C-alpha cells in the first residue's frame, strides 16, 4: 500500500505547488534560469545522442532492406517516422530524465537536508511553489523546442551516415523524408514532450522535496526519481500512442 | 513576547514535548537548554510553525500563532528571523543575494535601498568584502554571521537561533554570542536560542529554560543556575571536570 501513500502525497504536493506566486518578478527570473539550464544546458548531450542514433537508425534500416522490391527511399521514411514518433520524444526524454531529473532531485534534496527549505518556509515563502513551479513551467516550455531540435539533428545524422557511406543517394533519402509526410506526427511528438516534461520535473521534485536524512538519502532519492520517471514515461508513451495515434 | 501554553507534541506514540509552558520576554536572550533528544529542536520548530503542536497554544504578543494555517501565518513569518544550525544559506546565491533574498521577496524596496540594507546588516555582523563570495567559500563562523545578517535584514521582532555555536571554536562562539546579545538589545527583539554551550548560558542568557525528557524541568536566570540543587540540571550543566570545579568555587 506504500505506492498509494506516495500517490496521495504526490497530488497533495501538486496542490500545494499550484498557488499564486509571492512575487512574480522573482518567479520569472527563476523560470528564465531554468529554461537556460534545461534547454541550453542539455544541448550537448541531446545533439550527441540524436546525431548518432539517427545515423544508426538509417544504417540499420539499410542493412535490413534486403528485398529489392522495396524502394531505397523507404529508408528516409523509416528514419523520419522512427525519429519523429519515437526516438526524439521518448528516448531523448528518457535521457533527459537521467540528466535533468537527477539534477532536480539532488538540488532540492540537498536543500531539504541542509534546512534551506525550512529557511524558505520560515520566511513565509511557499517553498514547493518557489522551487518547483518555475522548473515545471520551464521544462514544459523548453522541452518541445529541444525535441524539435533533436528530431532535426537525428534526421541530419541519418542523412549524413547514409550518404557519406554511399549506402543511399541524397535524392532517395530526401524523397523518402518528403514522401507521405504527416504533419500531425510532429504535433504528436510535441504533445509527448510536453507530458514527459511534466512527469520528469514533478517526479524528480517530489522525491527531492521529501528526502529525509543526509547525503546517502539524497543519492537514493535521485535514483528513485530517475527510475520512476522513466517507468512513467514508458507507460505514458504507450497511453498517448493508444489515445492519439491508433 | 512569546508565550507557550501547555505545549504537547507526539511523534507516533512517543511523547516529545509534554505540557511545556513558558514566557520568552522582549529584549531578552532566552535560552532553551537540554540534552540530545530532550525536545529543544522540536519545541523551536513548533514555535516557528515548521511543526504543528498537538495540544497547547503559542502566542506572539498575545496573537495566537498555533491556530492559524500557512497563509494566515504569513504576516507573522515576516516578523520572524531564524538562524539554523548549519546556517542554511542558499547555495545558489552569493552572500549579498542571500541577505537580500527576504527583502526581494517581501518588500518593494529599490535595488539601491536593498543594497544599503544588505551592506548595513553585513557590516553589523562584522563582515566586509564578502558580498560576492559563495556560501561554500565561507568558514563556519562566517556562515553563521551571514545567516544572522539574513535573519535581521527584514527587521524581525522575533529571532530564533538553533545551536548557533555548534561546530565553532570557543573564540568564534563568543563573537557569535555577543553579536546575538547586542542585536537583541539594540533592536529590542525577542530572542530564543537552543544551545548546549554552557559559556552561552552563563554569558548571554537572560532567562534559561531546561528541558528534560520533553518536559520543562527548570527555569531561571544564569545566576540561579549556578546555585540550583536540581539534580538533573546539575548533572547536565556540570558534566565536565572544568564545570565541576567552577561549581565548587561558586
Short mmCIF file of C-alpha atoms in Angstrom, two decimals:
data_model
loop_
_atom_site.label_atom_id
_atom_site.label_comp_id
_atom_site.label_asym_id
_atom_site.label_seq_id
_atom_site.Cartn_x
_atom_site.Cartn_y
_atom_site.Cartn_z
CA UNK A 1 0.00 0.00 0.00
CA UNK A 2 3.07 2.25 0.10
CA UNK A 3 2.54 3.31 -3.52
CA UNK A 4 -0.92 4.58 -2.54
CA UNK A 5 0.63 6.75 0.17
CA UNK A 6 3.10 8.23 -2.35
CA UNK A 7 0.35 8.66 -4.92
CA UNK A 8 -1.73 10.70 -2.46
CA UNK A 9 1.28 12.65 -1.21
CA UNK A 10 2.31 13.44 -4.80
CA UNK A 11 -1.08 15.03 -5.57
CA UNK A 12 -1.09 16.96 -2.30
CA UNK A 13 2.36 18.23 -3.27
CA UNK A 14 0.98 19.29 -6.67
CA UNK A 15 -1.93 21.09 -5.00
CA UNK A 16 0.42 22.89 -2.62
CA UNK A 17 2.59 23.98 -5.53
CA UNK A 18 -0.21 25.46 -7.62
CA UNK A 19 -0.59 28.74 -5.76
CA UNK A 20 -0.21 32.34 -6.74
CA UNK A 21 3.49 33.37 -6.69
CA UNK A 22 4.51 35.66 -3.82
CA UNK A 23 6.35 37.90 -6.25
CA UNK A 24 6.01 37.34 -9.98
CA UNK A 25 9.31 39.01 -10.92
CA UNK A 26 11.29 36.53 -8.77
CA UNK A 27 9.47 33.57 -10.32
CA UNK A 28 10.07 34.97 -13.81
CA UNK A 29 13.81 35.14 -13.16
CA UNK A 30 13.74 31.56 -11.85
CA UNK A 31 11.78 30.49 -14.95
CA UNK A 32 14.38 32.02 -17.29
CA UNK A 33 17.23 30.47 -15.30
CA UNK A 34 15.61 27.03 -15.55
CA UNK A 35 14.92 27.47 -19.29
CA UNK A 36 18.62 28.12 -19.76
CA UNK A 37 19.52 25.18 -17.52
CA UNK A 38 17.14 22.66 -19.14
CA UNK A 39 17.44 23.91 -22.72
CA UNK A 40 20.90 25.28 -23.36
CA UNK A 41 22.38 23.04 -20.65
CA UNK A 42 21.06 19.91 -22.36
CA UNK A 43 22.02 20.78 -25.94
CA UNK A 44 25.33 18.91 -25.90
CA UNK A 45 24.01 15.53 -24.80
CA UNK A 46 20.84 15.88 -26.90
CA UNK A 47 22.84 16.71 -30.04
CA UNK A 48 25.31 13.88 -29.50
CA UNK A 49 22.66 11.23 -28.83
CA UNK A 50 20.39 12.47 -31.65
CA UNK A 51 23.05 12.58 -34.39
CA UNK A 52 24.49 9.16 -33.61
CA UNK A 53 21.15 7.43 -33.05
CA UNK A 54 19.77 8.95 -36.27
CA UNK A 55 22.83 7.59 -38.05
CA UNK A 56 22.40 4.14 -36.52
CA UNK A 57 18.67 4.01 -37.38
CA UNK A 58 19.49 4.81 -41.03
CA UNK A 59 22.35 2.32 -41.33
CA UNK A 60 20.36 -0.47 -39.66
CA UNK A 61 17.33 0.20 -41.86
CA UNK A 62 19.54 -0.01 -44.98
CA UNK A 63 21.14 -3.21 -43.62
CA UNK A 64 17.74 -4.82 -43.15
CA UNK A 65 16.38 -3.80 -46.57
CA UNK A 66 17.27 -6.90 -48.47
CA UNK A 67 14.16 -7.10 -50.63
CA UNK A 68 14.85 -5.40 -53.99
CA UNK A 69 11.12 -4.67 -54.38
CA UNK A 70 11.24 -2.19 -51.51
CA UNK A 71 12.43 1.16 -52.86
CA UNK A 72 15.54 2.71 -51.35
CA UNK A 73 13.72 5.94 -50.46
CA UNK A 74 11.77 4.00 -47.81
CA UNK A 75 14.93 4.35 -45.67
CA UNK A 76 14.15 8.05 -45.45
CA UNK A 77 10.53 7.31 -44.48
CA UNK A 78 11.54 4.85 -41.76
CA UNK A 79 14.24 7.13 -40.38
CA UNK A 80 11.90 10.15 -40.38
CA UNK A 81 8.98 8.40 -38.70
CA UNK A 82 11.12 6.49 -36.17
CA UNK A 83 12.88 9.65 -35.15
CA UNK A 84 9.83 11.93 -35.02
CA UNK A 85 7.37 9.48 -33.48
CA UNK A 86 9.51 7.60 -31.01
CA UNK A 87 13.18 8.37 -30.80
CA UNK A 88 13.16 12.13 -30.24
CA UNK A 89 10.18 12.50 -27.89
CA UNK A 90 10.64 9.28 -25.91
CA UNK A 91 14.28 8.23 -25.94
CA UNK A 92 15.57 11.77 -25.59
CA UNK A 93 13.13 12.34 -22.72
CA UNK A 94 14.47 9.19 -21.05
CA UNK A 95 17.96 10.64 -21.44
CA UNK A 96 16.73 13.94 -20.01
CA UNK A 97 15.05 12.11 -17.13
CA UNK A 98 18.53 10.93 -16.18
CA UNK A 99 20.23 14.26 -16.67
CA UNK A 100 17.64 16.79 -15.56
CA UNK A 101 15.66 14.55 -13.19
CA UNK A 102 18.66 13.58 -11.07
CA UNK A 103 19.84 17.19 -11.12
CA UNK A 104 16.49 18.46 -9.81
CA UNK A 105 16.23 15.78 -7.11
CA UNK A 106 19.75 16.27 -5.85
CA UNK A 107 19.37 20.08 -5.83
CA UNK A 108 16.06 20.07 -3.93
CA UNK A 109 17.06 17.10 -1.77
CA UNK A 110 20.25 18.84 -0.67
CA UNK A 111 18.24 21.96 0.10
CA UNK A 112 15.92 19.82 2.24
CA UNK A 113 18.65 18.09 4.28
CA UNK A 114 20.61 21.32 4.80
CA UNK A 115 17.46 23.11 6.09
CA UNK A 116 17.38 25.60 3.19
CA UNK A 117 13.75 24.64 2.52
CA UNK A 118 12.93 25.21 6.21
CA UNK A 119 14.56 28.64 5.89
CA UNK A 120 12.23 29.44 2.96
CA UNK A 121 9.18 28.24 4.91
CA UNK A 122 10.06 30.36 7.93
CA UNK A 123 10.34 33.42 5.72
CA UNK A 124 6.73 32.74 4.68
CA UNK A 125 7.54 31.51 1.19
CA UNK A 126 5.64 28.56 -0.26
CA UNK A 127 8.79 26.51 -0.84
CA UNK A 128 7.08 23.96 -3.09
CA UNK A 129 5.83 26.70 -5.40
CA UNK A 130 9.04 28.73 -5.29
CA UNK A 131 11.36 25.80 -6.02
CA UNK A 132 9.24 23.58 -8.23
CA UNK A 133 6.77 25.67 -10.23
CA UNK A 134 9.46 27.50 -12.28
CA UNK A 135 11.11 24.16 -13.05
CA UNK A 136 7.87 22.59 -14.30
CA UNK A 137 6.81 25.56 -16.40
CA UNK A 138 10.33 25.97 -17.83
CA UNK A 139 10.58 22.28 -18.74
CA UNK A 140 7.12 22.23 -20.34
CA UNK A 141 8.03 25.32 -22.33
CA UNK A 142 11.54 24.34 -23.42
CA UNK A 143 11.25 20.55 -23.96
CA UNK A 144 9.22 20.84 -27.21
CA UNK A 145 11.99 23.02 -28.70
CA UNK A 146 14.65 20.55 -27.56
CA UNK A 147 12.69 17.67 -29.09
CA UNK A 148 12.26 19.53 -32.40
CA UNK A 149 16.00 20.18 -32.47
CA UNK A 150 16.66 16.53 -31.62
CA UNK A 151 14.44 15.36 -34.50
CA UNK A 152 16.22 17.70 -36.92
CA UNK A 153 19.66 16.54 -35.74
CA UNK A 154 18.62 12.87 -35.79
CA UNK A 155 17.42 13.10 -39.40
CA UNK A 156 20.57 15.06 -40.32
CA UNK A 157 22.71 12.34 -38.67
CA UNK A 158 20.85 9.70 -40.65
CA UNK A 159 21.26 11.63 -43.88
CA UNK A 160 25.00 12.11 -43.33
CA UNK A 161 25.58 8.48 -42.33
CA UNK A 162 23.60 7.17 -45.31
CA UNK A 163 25.00 9.47 -47.97
CA UNK A 164 28.63 9.76 -46.81
CA UNK A 165 28.99 5.96 -46.72
CA UNK A 166 27.41 5.73 -50.16
CA UNK A 167 24.64 3.36 -48.98
CA UNK A 168 21.85 5.67 -50.17
CA UNK A 169 21.75 8.61 -52.52
CA UNK A 170 20.95 12.07 -51.26
CA UNK A 171 17.94 12.27 -53.61
CA UNK A 172 16.47 8.96 -52.37
CA UNK A 173 16.83 9.93 -48.70
CA UNK A 174 15.28 13.38 -49.19
CA UNK A 175 12.47 11.95 -51.32
CA UNK A 176 11.78 9.47 -48.52
CA UNK A 177 11.68 12.26 -45.96
CA UNK A 178 9.08 14.13 -48.02
CA UNK A 179 7.04 11.12 -49.05
CA UNK A 180 3.69 10.75 -47.25
CA UNK A 181 4.74 13.20 -44.57
CA UNK A 182 2.03 13.58 -41.90
CA UNK A 183 2.37 16.91 -40.05
CA UNK A 184 0.26 15.53 -37.17
CA UNK A 185 3.21 13.28 -36.24
CA UNK A 186 5.16 16.37 -35.26
CA UNK A 187 2.21 17.59 -33.17
CA UNK A 188 2.06 14.16 -31.53
CA UNK A 189 5.80 14.36 -30.73
CA UNK A 190 5.33 17.81 -29.19
CA UNK A 191 2.39 16.62 -27.06
CA UNK A 192 4.52 13.72 -25.80
CA UNK A 193 7.44 16.01 -24.95
CA UNK A 194 5.07 18.34 -23.10
CA UNK A 195 3.65 15.49 -20.98
CA UNK A 196 7.06 13.92 -20.35
CA UNK A 197 8.47 17.27 -19.24
CA UNK A 198 5.73 17.39 -16.60
CA UNK A 199 6.45 13.81 -15.48
CA UNK A 200 10.23 14.32 -15.24
CA UNK A 201 10.11 17.58 -13.29
CA UNK A 202 7.27 16.70 -10.91
CA UNK A 203 8.52 13.20 -10.04
CA UNK A 204 12.07 14.48 -9.53
CA UNK A 205 10.88 17.44 -7.45
CA UNK A 206 8.60 15.23 -5.36
CA UNK A 207 11.46 12.88 -4.50
CA UNK A 208 13.84 15.74 -3.74
CA UNK A 209 11.32 17.61 -1.62
CA UNK A 210 10.52 14.57 0.52
CA UNK A 211 14.12 13.50 1.10
CA UNK A 212 14.95 12.86 4.74
CA UNK A 213 18.38 12.17 6.16
CA UNK A 214 21.70 13.08 4.59
CA UNK A 215 23.87 12.69 1.51
CA UNK A 216 23.12 8.97 1.20
CA UNK A 217 19.37 9.61 1.09
CA UNK A 218 19.82 12.38 -1.49
CA UNK A 219 21.59 9.86 -3.73
CA UNK A 220 18.84 7.28 -3.17
CA UNK A 221 16.14 9.85 -3.94
CA UNK A 222 17.89 10.76 -7.20
CA UNK A 223 17.96 7.10 -8.21
CA UNK A 224 14.25 6.64 -7.35
CA UNK A 225 13.37 9.80 -9.27
CA UNK A 226 15.11 8.61 -12.45
CA UNK A 227 13.69 5.07 -12.18
CA UNK A 228 10.10 6.16 -11.51
CA UNK A 229 10.07 8.94 -14.08
CA UNK A 230 11.50 6.52 -16.70
CA UNK A 231 8.78 3.96 -15.91
CA UNK A 232 6.09 6.65 -16.07
CA UNK A 233 7.47 7.93 -19.39
CA UNK A 234 7.24 4.44 -20.88
CA UNK A 235 3.70 3.95 -19.58
CA UNK A 236 2.76 7.46 -20.73
CA UNK A 237 4.26 6.72 -24.15
CA UNK A 238 2.01 3.70 -24.56
CA UNK A 239 -1.09 5.50 -23.29
CA UNK A 240 -0.54 8.55 -25.52
CA UNK A 241 0.15 6.39 -28.56
CA UNK A 242 -3.02 4.42 -27.92
CA UNK A 243 -5.07 7.59 -27.39
CA UNK A 244 -3.68 9.85 -30.09
CA UNK A 245 -2.37 7.64 -32.89
CA UNK A 246 -4.45 4.48 -33.04
CA UNK B 1 6.97 38.43 23.92
CA UNK B 2 6.32 34.80 23.05
CA UNK B 3 4.10 32.74 25.29
CA UNK B 4 3.90 28.95 25.26
CA UNK B 5 0.80 27.47 26.89
CA UNK B 6 0.80 23.75 27.70
CA UNK B 7 2.55 22.64 24.51
CA UNK B 8 2.50 18.92 23.78
CA UNK B 9 3.82 17.11 20.74
CA UNK B 10 3.91 13.41 19.88
CA UNK B 11 5.61 11.50 17.07
CA UNK B 12 3.53 8.34 16.81
CA UNK B 13 3.19 7.04 20.35
CA UNK B 14 6.33 8.81 21.54
CA UNK B 15 5.88 11.92 23.66
CA UNK B 16 8.40 14.51 22.52
CA UNK B 17 7.01 17.50 24.43
CA UNK B 18 4.67 17.27 27.40
CA UNK B 19 2.82 20.26 28.78
CA UNK B 20 5.59 22.82 28.20
CA UNK B 21 4.67 26.37 29.27
CA UNK B 22 6.95 29.38 29.32
CA UNK B 23 7.17 33.07 28.51
CA UNK B 24 10.06 34.49 26.46
CA UNK B 25 10.37 38.19 27.11
CA UNK B 26 11.05 41.06 24.72
CA UNK B 27 14.58 42.45 24.65
CA UNK B 28 15.83 39.29 26.34
CA UNK B 29 18.05 36.43 25.25
CA UNK B 30 16.05 33.34 26.19
CA UNK B 31 18.00 30.11 26.17
CA UNK B 32 16.49 26.66 25.88
CA UNK B 33 18.92 24.02 27.06
CA UNK B 34 18.74 20.27 27.41
CA UNK B 35 20.45 17.07 26.39
CA UNK B 36 20.18 15.49 22.97
CA UNK B 37 16.63 14.22 22.42
CA UNK B 38 15.17 16.44 25.13
CA UNK B 39 12.84 18.15 22.64
CA UNK B 40 14.59 21.53 22.16
CA UNK B 41 14.62 21.45 18.37
CA UNK B 42 11.04 20.16 18.18
CA UNK B 43 9.95 22.96 20.51
CA UNK B 44 11.66 25.56 18.32
CA UNK B 45 10.19 24.04 15.14
CA UNK B 46 6.74 24.21 16.75
CA UNK B 47 7.33 27.83 17.72
CA UNK B 48 8.22 28.87 14.15
CA UNK B 49 5.50 26.73 12.58
CA UNK B 50 7.66 24.09 10.90
CA UNK B 51 5.85 21.52 13.07
CA UNK B 52 2.31 21.67 14.40
CA UNK B 53 1.64 21.28 18.12
CA UNK B 54 -0.76 18.51 19.18
CA UNK B 55 -2.00 20.48 22.19
CA UNK B 56 -1.48 23.94 23.59
CA UNK B 57 -1.09 27.44 22.22
CA UNK B 58 1.75 29.62 21.00
CA UNK B 59 1.12 33.34 21.34
CA UNK B 60 3.20 36.06 19.70
CA UNK B 61 2.47 39.25 21.63
CA UNK B 62 -0.93 37.79 22.59
CA UNK B 63 -1.69 36.82 18.96
CA UNK B 64 -2.42 33.12 18.63
CA UNK B 65 0.02 31.63 16.11
CA UNK B 66 -0.63 27.91 16.53
CA UNK B 67 -4.28 28.01 15.44
CA UNK B 68 -3.52 29.65 12.06
CA UNK B 69 -2.95 27.93 8.71
CA UNK B 70 0.03 28.52 6.37
CA UNK B 71 -1.49 31.55 4.62
CA UNK B 72 -2.71 33.18 7.81
CA UNK B 73 0.76 32.82 9.31
CA UNK B 74 2.46 34.77 6.52
CA UNK B 75 2.27 38.16 8.30
CA UNK B 76 3.77 36.54 11.43
CA UNK B 77 6.55 34.92 9.47
CA UNK B 78 7.69 38.27 8.15
CA UNK B 79 8.36 39.21 11.77
CA UNK B 80 10.42 36.07 12.40
CA UNK B 81 14.12 35.59 11.70
CA UNK B 82 15.84 32.28 12.17
CA UNK B 83 19.46 31.19 12.27
CA UNK B 84 19.82 27.49 11.58
CA UNK B 85 22.44 25.16 12.99
CA UNK B 86 24.27 24.88 9.67
CA UNK B 87 23.42 28.40 8.51
CA UNK B 88 21.03 27.15 5.79
CA UNK B 89 22.38 29.70 3.32
CA UNK B 90 21.09 29.25 -0.22
CA UNK B 91 23.89 27.51 -2.14
CA UNK B 92 22.95 29.02 -5.49
CA UNK B 93 23.15 32.61 -4.24
CA UNK B 94 26.19 34.62 -3.16
CA UNK B 95 26.37 36.29 0.26
CA UNK B 96 24.85 39.55 -0.95
CA UNK B 97 21.89 37.83 -2.63
CA UNK B 98 21.34 35.58 0.40
CA UNK B 99 20.95 38.60 2.67
CA UNK B 100 18.91 40.44 0.05
CA UNK B 101 16.57 37.48 -0.52
CA UNK B 102 13.87 38.25 2.11
CA UNK B 103 13.92 41.91 1.07
CA UNK B 104 13.44 41.00 -2.60
CA UNK B 105 10.59 38.63 -1.76
CA UNK B 106 8.59 40.78 0.60
CA UNK B 107 9.39 44.44 0.08
CA UNK B 108 9.12 46.94 -2.74
CA UNK B 109 12.50 48.47 -1.95
CA UNK B 110 14.60 49.66 -4.89
CA UNK B 111 17.85 47.84 -5.65
CA UNK B 112 19.86 50.70 -4.11
CA UNK B 113 17.79 50.59 -0.91
CA UNK B 114 18.18 46.85 -0.67
CA UNK B 115 21.94 47.10 -1.22
CA UNK B 116 22.17 49.71 1.50
CA UNK B 117 20.31 47.43 3.92
CA UNK B 118 22.43 44.40 2.91
CA UNK B 119 25.67 46.28 3.47
CA UNK B 120 24.37 47.61 6.80
CA UNK B 121 23.47 44.10 8.00
CA UNK B 122 26.77 42.59 6.84
CA UNK B 123 28.65 45.42 8.50
CA UNK B 124 26.59 44.86 11.66
CA UNK B 125 27.82 41.25 11.86
CA UNK B 126 31.38 42.43 11.19
CA UNK B 127 31.67 41.10 7.66
CA UNK B 128 33.26 43.24 4.97
CA UNK B 129 34.24 42.48 1.36
CA UNK B 130 32.37 39.20 1.32
CA UNK B 131 29.40 40.30 -0.80
CA UNK B 132 30.31 38.28 -3.86
CA UNK B 133 31.54 35.14 -2.11
CA UNK B 134 29.57 31.92 -2.43
CA UNK B 135 28.47 30.13 0.79
CA UNK B 136 30.92 27.30 0.00
CA UNK B 137 33.78 29.80 0.24
CA UNK B 138 32.91 30.85 3.81
CA UNK B 139 34.18 29.47 7.12
CA UNK B 140 31.72 28.09 9.69
CA UNK B 141 31.74 31.31 11.73
CA UNK B 142 31.25 33.46 8.63
CA UNK B 143 28.30 31.32 7.53
CA UNK B 144 26.66 31.84 10.92
CA UNK B 145 27.23 35.59 10.67
CA UNK B 146 25.77 35.75 7.17
CA UNK B 147 22.80 33.73 8.46
CA UNK B 148 22.35 36.28 11.27
CA UNK B 149 22.60 39.12 8.74
CA UNK B 150 19.92 37.45 6.59
CA UNK B 151 17.73 36.91 9.65
CA UNK B 152 17.90 40.54 10.77
CA UNK B 153 17.65 42.08 7.27
CA UNK B 154 13.82 42.40 7.31
CA UNK B 155 13.86 43.87 10.87
CA UNK B 156 12.32 40.90 12.68
CA UNK B 157 10.56 41.17 16.03
CA UNK B 158 11.48 37.62 16.97
CA UNK B 159 14.84 35.92 16.43
CA UNK B 160 15.32 32.18 16.75
CA UNK B 161 18.75 30.53 16.75
CA UNK B 162 19.18 26.77 16.69
CA UNK B 163 22.53 25.90 18.25
CA UNK B 164 24.36 28.92 16.80
CA UNK B 165 27.67 27.83 18.33
CA UNK B 166 27.78 24.24 17.16
CA UNK B 167 30.95 23.43 15.28
CA UNK B 168 32.64 26.72 16.14
CA UNK B 169 35.84 27.30 18.10
CA UNK B 170 35.42 28.90 21.57
CA UNK B 171 36.57 32.33 20.44
CA UNK B 172 34.21 32.46 17.44
CA UNK B 173 31.41 31.15 19.69
CA UNK B 174 31.89 34.13 21.99
CA UNK B 175 31.82 36.51 19.00
CA UNK B 176 28.52 34.98 17.79
CA UNK B 177 27.04 35.03 21.31
CA UNK B 178 27.93 38.67 21.84
CA UNK B 179 26.58 39.57 18.43
CA UNK B 180 23.21 37.96 19.18
CA UNK B 181 23.07 39.66 22.57
CA UNK B 182 23.91 43.08 21.07
CA UNK B 183 21.33 42.69 18.30
CA UNK B 184 18.66 41.64 20.82
CA UNK B 185 19.25 44.71 22.96
CA UNK B 186 19.79 47.11 20.07
CA UNK B 187 16.55 46.22 18.24
CA UNK B 188 14.59 45.20 21.35
CA UNK B 189 13.61 41.83 19.88
CA UNK B 190 12.57 38.56 21.49
CA UNK B 191 15.40 36.10 21.02
CA UNK B 192 15.15 32.37 21.64
CA UNK B 193 18.28 30.23 21.39
CA UNK B 194 18.65 26.47 21.56
CA UNK B 195 22.09 25.65 22.85
CA UNK B 196 24.35 23.11 24.51
CA UNK B 197 27.04 25.69 25.07
CA UNK B 198 27.47 26.41 28.78
CA UNK B 199 29.51 29.52 28.06
CA UNK B 200 26.47 30.96 26.25
CA UNK B 201 24.27 30.04 29.21
CA UNK B 202 26.44 31.95 31.64
CA UNK B 203 27.42 34.85 29.38
CA UNK B 204 24.31 35.91 27.50
CA UNK B 205 21.34 34.06 28.97
CA UNK B 206 18.75 36.38 30.49
CA UNK B 207 16.37 33.51 31.02
CA UNK B 208 17.17 29.82 30.83
CA UNK B 209 14.68 27.03 30.31
CA UNK B 210 15.89 23.49 30.87
CA UNK B 211 14.08 20.69 29.05
CA UNK B 212 14.40 17.11 30.25
CA UNK B 213 12.56 14.19 28.65
CA UNK B 214 10.27 16.62 26.82
CA UNK B 215 9.20 18.46 29.98
CA UNK B 216 10.14 21.85 31.34
CA UNK B 217 12.34 20.77 34.22
CA UNK B 218 13.71 24.07 35.42
CA UNK B 219 13.57 27.77 34.58
CA UNK B 220 15.59 30.67 35.93
CA UNK B 221 18.47 33.07 35.37
CA UNK B 222 22.19 32.48 34.79
CA UNK B 223 22.94 33.32 38.44
CA UNK B 224 20.29 30.92 39.70
CA UNK B 225 21.52 28.07 37.52
CA UNK B 226 24.87 28.02 39.35
CA UNK B 227 23.16 27.58 42.70
CA UNK B 228 20.36 25.23 41.78
CA UNK B 229 20.02 21.92 43.56
CA UNK B 230 18.06 20.39 40.68
CA UNK B 231 19.76 17.02 40.25
CA UNK B 232 19.14 16.52 36.51
CA UNK B 233 20.10 20.11 35.67
CA UNK B 234 23.29 19.89 37.70
CA UNK B 235 24.10 16.60 36.01
CA UNK B 236 23.65 18.29 32.61
CA UNK B 237 25.48 21.54 33.30
CA UNK B 238 28.29 20.30 35.44
CA UNK B 239 29.05 17.19 33.45
CA UNK B 240 32.66 18.13 32.69
CA UNK B 241 35.51 18.32 35.26
CA UNK B 242 36.04 22.01 34.41
CA UNK B 243 32.39 22.78 35.12
CA UNK B 244 32.52 20.78 38.35
CA UNK B 245 35.50 22.82 39.55
CA UNK B 246 33.56 26.03 38.74
CA UNK B 247 30.63 24.69 40.76
CA UNK B 248 32.92 24.14 43.75
CA UNK B 249 34.21 27.71 43.53
CA UNK B 250 30.67 29.08 43.29
#
